[in-house]
Amino acid sequence: MKILITGGAGFIGSHLVRLFVNKYPNYTIVNLDKLTYAGNLANLTDIENKPNYSFVKGDIVDATFINKLFADHQFNAVIHLAAESHVDRSITNPLEFVYTNVIGTVNLLNAAKELHKADPSKFTKFYHVSTDEVYGSLGDTGLFTETTAYDPHSPYSASKASSDHFVRAYHDTYKLPCVISNCSNNYGPFHFPEKLIPLCINNIKNNKPLPIYGKGENIRDWLFVEDHARAIDVIFHTAALGSTYNIGGHNEWTNIDVIRLLCDMMDEKLGRPKGTNQQLITYVTDRAGHDLRYAIDSSKLQNDLGWKPSLQFEEGLSKTVDWYLQNEEWLTNVTSGAYANYYEKQYSH
Ligand code: NAD
Ligand code: DAU
């Protein structure tokens, strides 16, 4: 089994690559990543020399390159995570999200379609990793299910919704063997410090303001990243073709409560008097089109495929903070930009 994982140098992709490389020594894992600002090969140092792993630097928007890669490697399956993933960046530069998230996905679908047409017994799965943001925003009650109508609000979620529609269209039109999952907010090690939790961990550490959009009352449903990777593993191996699964931890928090918890936890871990870090909380202008609430009903995944989250939020957050405090070099390299040289040092000779 030769599997292409796209976006494997990013946050979730690196956890998935690590899981597959270690758990399935008989699989060959090819990690394709453009190494944008969000891609960091230092996320994968522990597995980079394993015999069943290789890295390819490349852009999914480049159709000629993608077609050649598929022809050369004859992949048996694709797990597609490569994307522009930050909502705030999509507000300032929507086109980049159309190129990578929509056109990049269609390029991969086209290349997969050719392999499947040539030998359907050899190309067996196109797994598209998507987000709960495609469903839009909830009010005070209710949960997103797999049949909730799509209603994206940001350029990011609109581009992910579009890519999901293309994946379903290729399944229905060309009988491409596709599976989609839509997951809630992830957190954990290797999270790029532009997203709420790692940004605030880094700012607390450095005594900098913690920017809370609006009143901090928006709600997100947080899942530890390794639980997402385990869910992808289960879905990849057991879900019916053409199916969709929601992934989430039944773990809703307002942003302000997450940050208060983080402040208190880090007071203790950094030996600061209780209440010190909460003084860093700063309310700032709200995000445009800010979705109020996401909450996932993952009962289909739990009942059909037996997956469940492994960690309580407090435990996962504590593990995450410890990881950031113990991996100061990773964080410094990311915030200084030095991580961008890792590829040159490691691969280009
Ligand atoms: P990330 O931004 O950390 O990583 C994205 C990776 O894709 C990076 O390594 C980047 O270099 C690579 N990439 C970007 N453009 C590329 C291109 N044109 N060609 C090749 N590689 C490219 O993202 P993440 O948070 O790990 O998210 C991974 C996937 O999971 C995305 O599809 C995202 O929509 C989805 N998702 C994320 C979350 C979350 O909470 N982070 C939740 C649900 C779903
Ligand atoms: O729901 C899944 C999605 O979760 C993924 O598809 C996205 O790729 C991922 O980035 C994430 O999107 P969010 O916009 O929910 O994540 P972010 O960490 O950017 O923001 C979380 C919440 O915190 C959101 O309500 C906005 C708020 N926020 C964010 C930042 C960066 C702040 O209040 N201040 C901030 O500085």
CSV table of C-alpha atoms and ligand atoms in Angstrom, one decimal:
chain,number,residue,atom,x,y,z
A,1,MET,CA,0.0,0.0,0.0
A,2,LYS,CA,1.6,3.3,-1.1
A,3,ILE,CA,-0.2,6.3,0.4
A,4,LEU,CA,0.2,9.9,-0.6
A,5,ILE,CA,-0.5,12.2,2.4
A,6,THR,CA,-0.7,15.9,1.4
A,7,GLY,CA,0.1,18.6,3.9
A,8,GLY,CA,2.0,16.2,6.1
A,9,ALA,CA,4.4,18.9,7.3
A,10,GLY,CA,1.6,20.9,8.8
A,11,PHE,CA,0.0,20.6,12.2
A,12,ILE,CA,-2.5,17.8,11.8
A,13,GLY,CA,-0.7,16.2,8.8
A,14,SER,CA,2.5,15.7,10.8
A,15,HIS,CA,0.6,13.8,13.5
A,16,LEU,CA,-1.1,11.7,10.9
A,17,VAL,CA,2.2,10.9,9.1
A,18,ARG,CA,3.8,10.0,12.4
A,19,LEU,CA,0.9,7.7,13.3
A,20,PHE,CA,0.8,5.9,9.9
A,21,VAL,CA,4.6,5.6,9.5
A,22,ASN,CA,4.9,4.0,13.0
A,23,LYS,CA,1.8,2.0,13.0
A,24,TYR,CA,2.0,0.6,9.5
A,25,PRO,CA,5.6,-0.4,8.7
A,26,ASN,CA,4.3,-2.2,5.6
A,27,TYR,CA,2.8,0.9,4.1
A,28,THR,CA,4.9,3.3,2.1
A,29,ILE,CA,4.1,6.9,3.1
A,30,VAL,CA,4.9,9.8,0.7
A,31,ASN,CA,4.4,13.2,2.3
A,32,LEU,CA,3.8,15.9,-0.3
A,33,ASP,CA,4.0,19.5,1.1
A,34,LYS,CA,4.8,22.9,-0.4
A,35,LEU,CA,6.3,24.0,2.9
A,36,THR,CA,4.3,27.3,3.0
A,37,TYR,CA,4.7,29.3,6.2
A,38,ALA,CA,2.6,26.6,7.9
A,39,GLY,CA,4.7,23.6,6.8
A,40,ASN,CA,7.6,22.7,9.0
A,41,LEU,CA,9.7,19.5,8.6
A,42,ALA,CA,11.0,19.9,12.1
A,43,ASN,CA,7.6,18.5,13.1
A,44,LEU,CA,8.7,15.1,11.7
A,45,THR,CA,12.4,14.7,12.9
A,46,ASP,CA,11.5,11.5,14.8
A,47,ILE,CA,10.4,9.6,11.7
A,48,GLU,CA,12.2,11.3,8.8
A,49,ASN,CA,14.7,8.5,8.5
A,50,LYS,CA,12.3,5.6,8.7
A,51,PRO,CA,12.5,3.3,5.6
A,52,ASN,CA,8.7,3.5,4.8
A,53,TYR,CA,8.7,7.4,4.7
A,54,SER,CA,9.7,9.9,2.1
A,55,PHE,CA,9.2,13.6,1.6
A,56,VAL,CA,8.4,15.4,-1.7
A,57,LYS,CA,8.4,19.2,-1.8
A,58,GLY,CA,5.7,20.4,-4.2
A,59,ASP,CA,2.6,22.4,-4.9
A,60,ILE,CA,-0.8,20.8,-5.4
A,61,VAL,CA,-1.8,23.8,-7.5
A,62,ASP,CA,0.7,22.7,-10.2
A,63,ALA,CA,-1.3,20.2,-12.3
A,64,THR,CA,1.7,19.1,-14.4
A,65,PHE,CA,3.8,18.3,-11.4
A,66,ILE,CA,0.9,16.5,-9.7
A,67,ASN,CA,0.1,14.3,-12.8
A,68,LYS,CA,3.8,13.3,-13.0
A,69,LEU,CA,4.0,12.5,-9.3
A,70,PHE,CA,1.0,10.2,-9.6
A,71,ALA,CA,2.3,8.6,-12.8
A,72,ASP,CA,5.7,8.0,-11.2
A,73,HIS,CA,4.5,6.7,-7.8
A,74,GLN,CA,1.3,4.8,-8.8
A,75,PHE,CA,-0.3,5.6,-5.4
A,76,ASN,CA,-2.9,3.2,-4.0
A,77,ALA,CA,-4.6,5.9,-1.9
A,78,VAL,CA,-4.5,9.6,-1.1
A,79,ILE,CA,-5.2,11.3,2.3
A,80,HIS,CA,-5.5,15.0,1.4
A,81,LEU,CA,-4.8,17.5,4.2
A,82,ALA,CA,-2.9,20.2,2.3
A,83,ALA,CA,-4.7,23.5,2.6
A,84,GLU,CA,-4.5,27.1,3.5
A,85,SER,CA,-6.1,26.8,7.0
A,86,HIS,CA,-6.3,30.1,8.8
A,87,VAL,CA,-9.6,32.0,8.7
A,88,ASP,CA,-7.9,35.4,9.3
A,89,ARG,CA,-5.5,35.0,6.4
A,90,SER,CA,-8.5,34.0,4.2
A,91,ILE,CA,-10.1,37.3,4.9
A,92,THR,CA,-7.0,39.3,3.7
A,93,ASN,CA,-6.1,37.0,0.8
A,94,PRO,CA,-9.1,34.9,-0.4
A,95,LEU,CA,-7.6,34.0,-3.8
A,96,GLU,CA,-4.8,32.0,-2.2
A,97,PHE,CA,-7.5,29.8,-0.6
A,98,VAL,CA,-9.2,29.3,-3.9
A,99,TYR,CA,-5.9,28.2,-5.6
A,100,THR,CA,-4.8,25.7,-2.9
A,101,ASN,CA,-8.1,24.5,-1.4
A,102,VAL,CA,-10.2,24.4,-4.5
A,103,ILE,CA,-7.9,24.1,-7.5
A,104,GLY,CA,-5.3,22.1,-5.6
A,105,THR,CA,-8.0,19.6,-4.6
A,106,VAL,CA,-9.4,19.3,-8.1
A,107,ASN,CA,-5.8,18.7,-9.4
A,108,LEU,CA,-5.4,15.8,-7.0
A,109,LEU,CA,-8.9,14.4,-7.9
A,110,ASN,CA,-8.0,14.5,-11.6
A,111,ALA,CA,-4.7,12.7,-11.0
A,112,ALA,CA,-6.4,10.1,-8.8
A,113,LYS,CA,-9.2,9.6,-11.4
A,114,GLU,CA,-6.6,8.6,-14.0
A,115,LEU,CA,-5.0,6.0,-11.7
A,116,HIS,CA,-8.4,4.7,-10.8
A,117,LYS,CA,-9.5,4.5,-14.4
A,118,ALA,CA,-6.3,2.6,-15.3
A,119,ASP,CA,-6.8,0.0,-12.6
A,120,PRO,CA,-9.7,0.4,-10.1
A,121,SER,CA,-8.3,-2.5,-8.0
A,122,LYS,CA,-5.0,-0.6,-7.5
A,123,PHE,CA,-6.2,2.9,-6.7
A,124,THR,CA,-8.7,2.3,-3.8
A,125,LYS,CA,-9.3,5.5,-1.9
A,126,PHE,CA,-9.3,9.3,-1.9
A,127,TYR,CA,-9.8,10.6,1.6
A,128,HIS,CA,-10.5,14.3,1.9
A,129,VAL,CA,-9.9,15.9,5.3
A,130,SER,CA,-12.3,18.8,5.8
A,131,THR,CA,-13.7,21.0,8.5
A,132,ASP,CA,-16.9,21.6,10.5
A,133,GLU,CA,-16.8,25.2,9.4
A,134,VAL,CA,-18.5,24.2,6.1
A,135,TYR,CA,-21.7,23.9,8.1
A,136,GLY,CA,-21.7,27.6,9.1
A,137,SER,CA,-22.6,28.8,12.6
A,138,LEU,CA,-25.0,27.4,15.2
A,139,GLY,CA,-27.2,29.4,17.6
A,140,ASP,CA,-27.4,28.5,21.3
A,141,THR,CA,-28.6,24.9,20.7
A,142,GLY,CA,-28.1,22.1,18.2
A,143,LEU,CA,-25.2,20.2,16.7
A,144,PHE,CA,-23.7,19.7,13.2
A,145,THR,CA,-24.6,16.3,11.8
A,146,GLU,CA,-23.4,14.8,8.6
A,147,THR,CA,-26.7,15.9,7.0
A,148,THR,CA,-26.6,19.6,8.1
A,149,ALA,CA,-26.8,21.8,5.0
A,150,TYR,CA,-23.6,23.6,4.0
A,151,ASP,CA,-23.6,27.3,4.9
A,152,PRO,CA,-20.0,28.6,4.9
A,153,HIS,CA,-19.3,32.2,5.9
A,154,SER,CA,-15.6,32.9,5.6
A,155,PRO,CA,-13.5,32.6,2.4
A,156,TYR,CA,-11.7,29.7,4.1
A,157,SER,CA,-14.8,27.8,4.9
A,158,ALA,CA,-16.3,28.6,1.4
A,159,SER,CA,-13.1,27.2,-0.2
A,160,LYS,CA,-13.3,24.0,2.0
A,161,ALA,CA,-17.0,23.6,1.2
A,162,SER,CA,-16.2,23.9,-2.5
A,163,SER,CA,-13.5,21.3,-2.3
A,164,ASP,CA,-15.9,18.9,-0.4
A,165,HIS,CA,-18.5,19.4,-3.2
A,166,PHE,CA,-15.9,18.6,-5.8
A,167,VAL,CA,-14.9,15.4,-4.0
A,168,ARG,CA,-18.6,14.3,-3.8
A,169,ALA,CA,-19.0,15.2,-7.5
A,170,TYR,CA,-16.0,13.0,-8.5
A,171,HIS,CA,-17.4,10.1,-6.4
A,172,ASP,CA,-20.8,10.4,-8.1
A,173,THR,CA,-19.7,11.2,-11.6
A,174,TYR,CA,-16.6,9.2,-12.1
A,175,LYS,CA,-17.1,6.6,-9.3
A,176,LEU,CA,-13.9,7.7,-7.7
A,177,PRO,CA,-13.7,5.9,-4.3
A,178,CYS,CA,-13.9,8.9,-1.9
A,179,VAL,CA,-14.4,9.5,1.8
A,180,ILE,CA,-14.8,12.8,3.6
A,181,SER,CA,-14.5,13.8,7.3
A,182,ASN,CA,-15.4,17.1,8.9
A,183,CYS,CA,-13.6,17.8,12.1
A,184,SER,CA,-13.9,20.5,14.8
A,185,ASN,CA,-11.1,22.7,16.2
A,186,ASN,CA,-7.9,20.8,16.9
A,187,TYR,CA,-5.3,21.7,19.5
A,188,GLY,CA,-2.0,20.1,20.6
A,189,PRO,CA,1.8,20.0,19.9
A,190,PHE,CA,3.1,21.5,16.6
A,191,HIS,CA,0.2,23.9,16.3
A,192,PHE,CA,1.3,27.0,14.4
A,193,PRO,CA,1.2,30.0,16.9
A,194,GLU,CA,-1.2,32.1,14.8
A,195,LYS,CA,-4.1,30.0,16.0
A,196,LEU,CA,-5.8,30.9,19.3
A,197,ILE,CA,-4.4,28.3,21.7
A,198,PRO,CA,-0.7,28.3,20.7
A,199,LEU,CA,-0.7,32.1,20.1
A,200,CYS,CA,-1.9,32.6,23.7
A,201,ILE,CA,0.5,30.0,25.1
A,202,ASN,CA,3.4,31.9,23.4
A,203,ASN,CA,2.1,35.3,24.5
A,204,ILE,CA,1.6,34.2,28.1
A,205,LYS,CA,5.1,32.8,28.2
A,206,ASN,CA,6.4,36.2,26.9
A,207,ASN,CA,4.1,38.4,29.0
A,208,LYS,CA,2.4,39.8,25.9
A,209,PRO,CA,-1.3,40.7,25.5
A,210,LEU,CA,-3.8,37.9,24.7
A,211,PRO,CA,-6.0,39.3,21.8
A,212,ILE,CA,-9.6,38.1,22.3
A,213,TYR,CA,-11.9,38.9,19.4
A,214,GLY,CA,-15.2,40.7,20.3
A,215,LYS,CA,-16.5,39.6,23.7
A,216,GLY,CA,-14.8,36.2,23.7
A,217,GLU,CA,-18.3,34.6,23.7
A,218,ASN,CA,-17.8,32.5,20.5
A,219,ILE,CA,-17.8,28.8,21.1
A,220,ARG,CA,-15.5,26.2,19.6
A,221,ASP,CA,-15.6,22.4,20.1
A,222,TRP,CA,-12.0,21.4,20.9
A,223,LEU,CA,-10.4,18.0,20.1
A,224,PHE,CA,-6.8,16.9,20.8
A,225,VAL,CA,-5.0,16.5,17.5
A,226,GLU,CA,-3.9,12.9,18.1
A,227,ASP,CA,-7.5,11.9,18.5
A,228,HIS,CA,-8.2,13.5,15.1
A,229,ALA,CA,-5.4,11.5,13.6
A,230,ARG,CA,-6.8,8.2,15.2
A,231,ALA,CA,-10.2,9.1,13.8
A,232,ILE,CA,-8.7,9.5,10.3
A,233,ASP,CA,-7.0,6.1,10.7
A,234,VAL,CA,-10.3,4.4,11.6
A,235,ILE,CA,-12.3,6.1,8.9
A,236,PHE,CA,-9.6,5.5,6.2
A,237,HIS,CA,-9.6,1.8,7.0
A,238,THR,CA,-13.2,1.1,7.6
A,239,ALA,CA,-15.6,3.7,6.3
A,240,ALA,CA,-17.9,2.9,3.3
A,241,LEU,CA,-16.9,4.6,0.1
A,242,GLY,CA,-18.9,7.7,-0.6
A,243,SER,CA,-19.5,8.3,3.2
A,244,THR,CA,-18.9,11.3,5.4
A,245,TYR,CA,-18.0,11.3,9.0
A,246,ASN,CA,-18.1,14.2,11.5
A,247,ILE,CA,-15.3,14.2,14.1
A,248,GLY,CA,-15.5,16.1,17.4
A,249,GLY,CA,-15.0,15.7,21.1
A,250,HIS,CA,-18.3,17.0,22.6
A,251,ASN,CA,-16.2,19.6,24.2
A,252,GLU,CA,-17.6,23.1,23.8
A,253,TRP,CA,-15.9,26.1,25.3
A,254,THR,CA,-16.3,29.9,24.9
A,255,ASN,CA,-13.0,31.5,23.8
A,256,ILE,CA,-12.8,33.5,27.0
A,257,ASP,CA,-13.2,30.4,29.2
A,258,VAL,CA,-10.5,28.6,27.3
A,259,ILE,CA,-8.1,31.5,27.7
A,260,ARG,CA,-8.9,31.9,31.4
A,261,LEU,CA,-8.3,28.2,32.0
A,262,LEU,CA,-5.0,28.5,30.1
A,263,CYS,CA,-4.0,31.6,32.1
A,264,ASP,CA,-4.6,29.8,35.4
A,265,MET,CA,-2.8,26.7,34.3
A,266,MET,CA,0.2,28.6,33.1
A,267,ASP,CA,0.3,30.7,36.3
A,268,GLU,CA,0.9,27.4,38.1
A,269,LYS,CA,3.3,25.9,35.6
A,270,LEU,CA,5.4,29.2,35.4
A,271,GLY,CA,5.3,29.8,39.1
A,272,ARG,CA,3.4,33.1,38.8
A,273,PRO,CA,0.9,34.2,41.5
A,274,LYS,CA,-2.7,33.2,40.6
A,275,GLY,CA,-4.4,35.8,38.5
A,276,THR,CA,-1.2,37.2,36.9
A,277,ASN,CA,-1.8,35.9,33.4
A,278,GLN,CA,-5.4,36.9,33.2
A,279,GLN,CA,-4.3,40.5,33.3
A,280,LEU,CA,-2.9,40.0,29.8
A,281,ILE,CA,-6.4,39.4,28.4
A,282,THR,CA,-7.1,42.2,25.9
A,283,TYR,CA,-10.4,42.5,24.0
A,284,VAL,CA,-9.8,43.5,20.4
A,285,THR,CA,-12.0,44.2,17.3
A,286,ASP,CA,-14.0,41.2,16.3
A,287,ARG,CA,-13.2,39.0,13.3
A,288,ALA,CA,-15.4,39.9,10.3
A,289,GLY,CA,-18.2,37.3,9.8
A,290,HIS,CA,-17.1,35.6,13.0
A,291,ASP,CA,-19.1,32.3,13.4
A,292,LEU,CA,-20.7,32.2,16.8
A,293,ARG,CA,-20.7,28.5,17.6
A,294,TYR,CA,-19.5,25.2,16.3
A,295,ALA,CA,-20.5,21.9,17.9
A,296,ILE,CA,-20.2,18.5,16.3
A,297,ASP,CA,-22.4,15.4,16.7
A,298,SER,CA,-19.9,12.6,16.2
A,299,SER,CA,-22.3,9.8,17.2
A,300,LYS,CA,-22.1,8.2,13.7
A,301,LEU,CA,-18.3,7.8,14.0
A,302,GLN,CA,-18.6,6.6,17.6
A,303,ASN,CA,-21.5,4.2,16.9
A,304,ASP,CA,-20.5,2.8,13.5
A,305,LEU,CA,-16.7,2.7,13.8
A,306,GLY,CA,-16.1,2.6,17.5
A,307,TRP,CA,-13.9,5.8,17.8
A,308,LYS,CA,-14.0,8.0,20.8
A,309,PRO,CA,-11.9,10.9,22.1
A,310,SER,CA,-9.2,9.8,24.5
A,311,LEU,CA,-8.6,12.9,26.6
A,312,GLN,CA,-10.5,15.4,28.7
A,313,PHE,CA,-9.8,19.0,27.6
A,314,GLU,CA,-8.0,20.0,30.8
A,315,GLU,CA,-5.6,17.0,30.5
A,316,GLY,CA,-5.0,17.7,26.8
A,317,LEU,CA,-4.5,21.4,27.3
A,318,SER,CA,-2.0,20.6,30.1
A,319,LYS,CA,-0.1,18.2,27.9
A,320,THR,CA,-0.1,20.8,25.2
A,321,VAL,CA,1.3,23.6,27.4
A,322,ASP,CA,4.0,21.3,28.8
A,323,TRP,CA,5.0,20.4,25.2
A,324,TYR,CA,5.4,24.1,24.3
A,325,LEU,CA,7.3,24.9,27.4
A,326,GLN,CA,9.6,21.9,26.8
A,327,ASN,CA,10.1,22.6,23.1
A,328,GLU,CA,11.3,26.2,23.3
A,329,GLU,CA,13.6,25.7,20.3
A,330,TRP,CA,10.7,24.6,18.1
A,331,LEU,CA,8.7,27.7,19.1
A,332,THR,CA,11.6,30.1,18.7
A,333,ASN,CA,12.5,28.7,15.3
A,334,VAL,CA,8.9,29.2,14.2
A,335,THR,CA,8.5,32.7,15.6
A,336,SER,CA,11.9,33.8,14.2
A,337,GLY,CA,11.3,32.1,10.8
A,338,ALA,CA,14.4,30.0,11.1
A,339,TYR,CA,12.4,26.8,10.6
A,340,ALA,CA,12.1,27.6,6.9
A,341,ASN,CA,15.8,26.6,6.4
A,342,TYR,CA,15.2,23.0,7.7
A,343,TYR,CA,14.4,21.6,4.2
A,344,GLU,CA,17.6,23.1,2.7
A,345,LYS,CA,19.7,21.6,5.5
A,346,GLN,CA,18.1,18.2,5.5
A,347,TYR,CA,17.0,17.5,1.9
A,348,SER,CA,18.6,19.6,-0.8
A,349,HIS,CA,22.0,18.1,-1.4
B,1,NAD,P1,-1.8,23.7,8.6
B,1,NAD,O1,-2.0,25.1,8.0
B,1,NAD,O2,-1.1,23.5,9.8
B,1,NAD,O3,-1.0,22.8,7.5
B,1,NAD,C1,-1.3,22.8,6.1
B,1,NAD,C2,-0.1,22.2,5.4
B,1,NAD,O4,-0.5,22.2,3.9
B,1,NAD,C3,1.2,22.9,5.5
B,1,NAD,O5,2.2,22.0,5.8
B,1,NAD,C4,1.4,23.6,4.2
B,1,NAD,O6,2.8,23.8,3.9
B,1,NAD,C5,0.7,22.6,3.2
B,1,NAD,N1,0.3,23.3,2.0
B,1,NAD,C6,-0.4,24.5,1.9
B,1,NAD,N2,-0.6,24.8,0.6
B,1,NAD,C7,-0.1,23.8,-0.1
B,1,NAD,C8,0.0,23.6,-1.5
B,1,NAD,N3,-0.4,24.5,-2.4
B,1,NAD,N4,0.6,22.4,-1.9
B,1,NAD,C9,1.1,21.5,-1.0
B,1,NAD,N5,1.1,21.7,0.3
B,1,NAD,C10,0.5,22.9,0.8
B,1,NAD,O7,-3.2,23.0,8.6
B,1,NAD,P2,-3.8,22.0,9.7
B,1,NAD,O8,-4.4,22.8,10.8
B,1,NAD,O9,-2.9,20.9,9.9
B,1,NAD,O10,-5.1,21.5,8.8
B,1,NAD,C11,-4.9,20.3,7.9
B,1,NAD,C12,-6.2,20.0,7.2
B,1,NAD,O11,-7.2,19.8,8.2
B,1,NAD,C13,-6.7,21.2,6.4
B,1,NAD,O12,-7.3,20.7,5.2
B,1,NAD,C14,-7.8,21.9,7.3
B,1,NAD,O13,-8.8,22.5,6.5
B,1,NAD,C15,-8.3,20.6,8.0
B,1,NAD,N6,-8.8,20.9,9.4
B,1,NAD,C16,-8.1,21.6,10.3
B,1,NAD,C17,-8.6,21.7,11.6
B,1,NAD,C18,-7.9,22.5,12.6
B,1,NAD,O14,-8.4,22.7,13.7
B,1,NAD,N7,-6.6,22.9,12.4
B,1,NAD,C19,-9.9,21.2,11.9
B,1,NAD,C20,-10.6,20.5,10.9
B,1,NAD,C21,-10.0,20.3,9.7
B,2,DAU,O1,-13.4,24.3,13.3
B,2,DAU,C1,-12.3,23.8,12.6
B,2,DAU,C2,-11.4,25.0,12.2
B,2,DAU,O2,-10.8,25.4,13.4
B,2,DAU,C3,-10.4,24.6,11.1
B,2,DAU,O3,-11.0,24.2,10.0
B,2,DAU,C4,-9.4,25.8,10.9
B,2,DAU,O4,-8.4,25.4,10.0
B,2,DAU,C5,-8.8,26.2,12.2
B,2,DAU,O5,-7.9,27.3,12.0
B,2,DAU,C6,-9.8,26.5,13.2
B,2,DAU,O6,-10.5,27.7,12.9
B,2,DAU,P1,-10.9,28.9,14.0
B,2,DAU,O7,-11.1,30.1,13.2
B,2,DAU,O8,-12.0,28.4,14.8
B,2,DAU,O9,-9.5,28.8,14.8
B,2,DAU,P2,-8.7,30.0,15.5
B,2,DAU,O10,-7.7,29.4,16.3
B,2,DAU,O11,-8.2,31.0,14.4
B,2,DAU,O12,-9.8,30.8,16.4
B,2,DAU,C7,-10.4,30.1,17.4
B,2,DAU,C8,-11.4,31.1,18.0
B,2,DAU,O13,-10.7,32.1,18.7
B,2,DAU,C9,-12.3,31.8,17.0
B,2,DAU,O14,-13.5,32.1,17.6
B,2,DAU,C10,-11.5,33.2,16.8
B,2,DAU,C11,-10.9,33.4,18.2
B,2,DAU,N1,-9.6,34.1,18.2
B,2,DAU,C12,-8.6,33.7,17.3
B,2,DAU,C13,-7.4,34.3,17.3
B,2,DAU,C14,-6.3,33.8,16.3
B,2,DAU,C15,-9.4,35.2,19.0
B,2,DAU,O15,-10.3,35.5,19.8
B,2,DAU,N2,-8.2,35.8,19.0
B,2,DAU,C16,-7.2,35.4,18.2
B,2,DAU,O16,-6.1,36.0,18.2
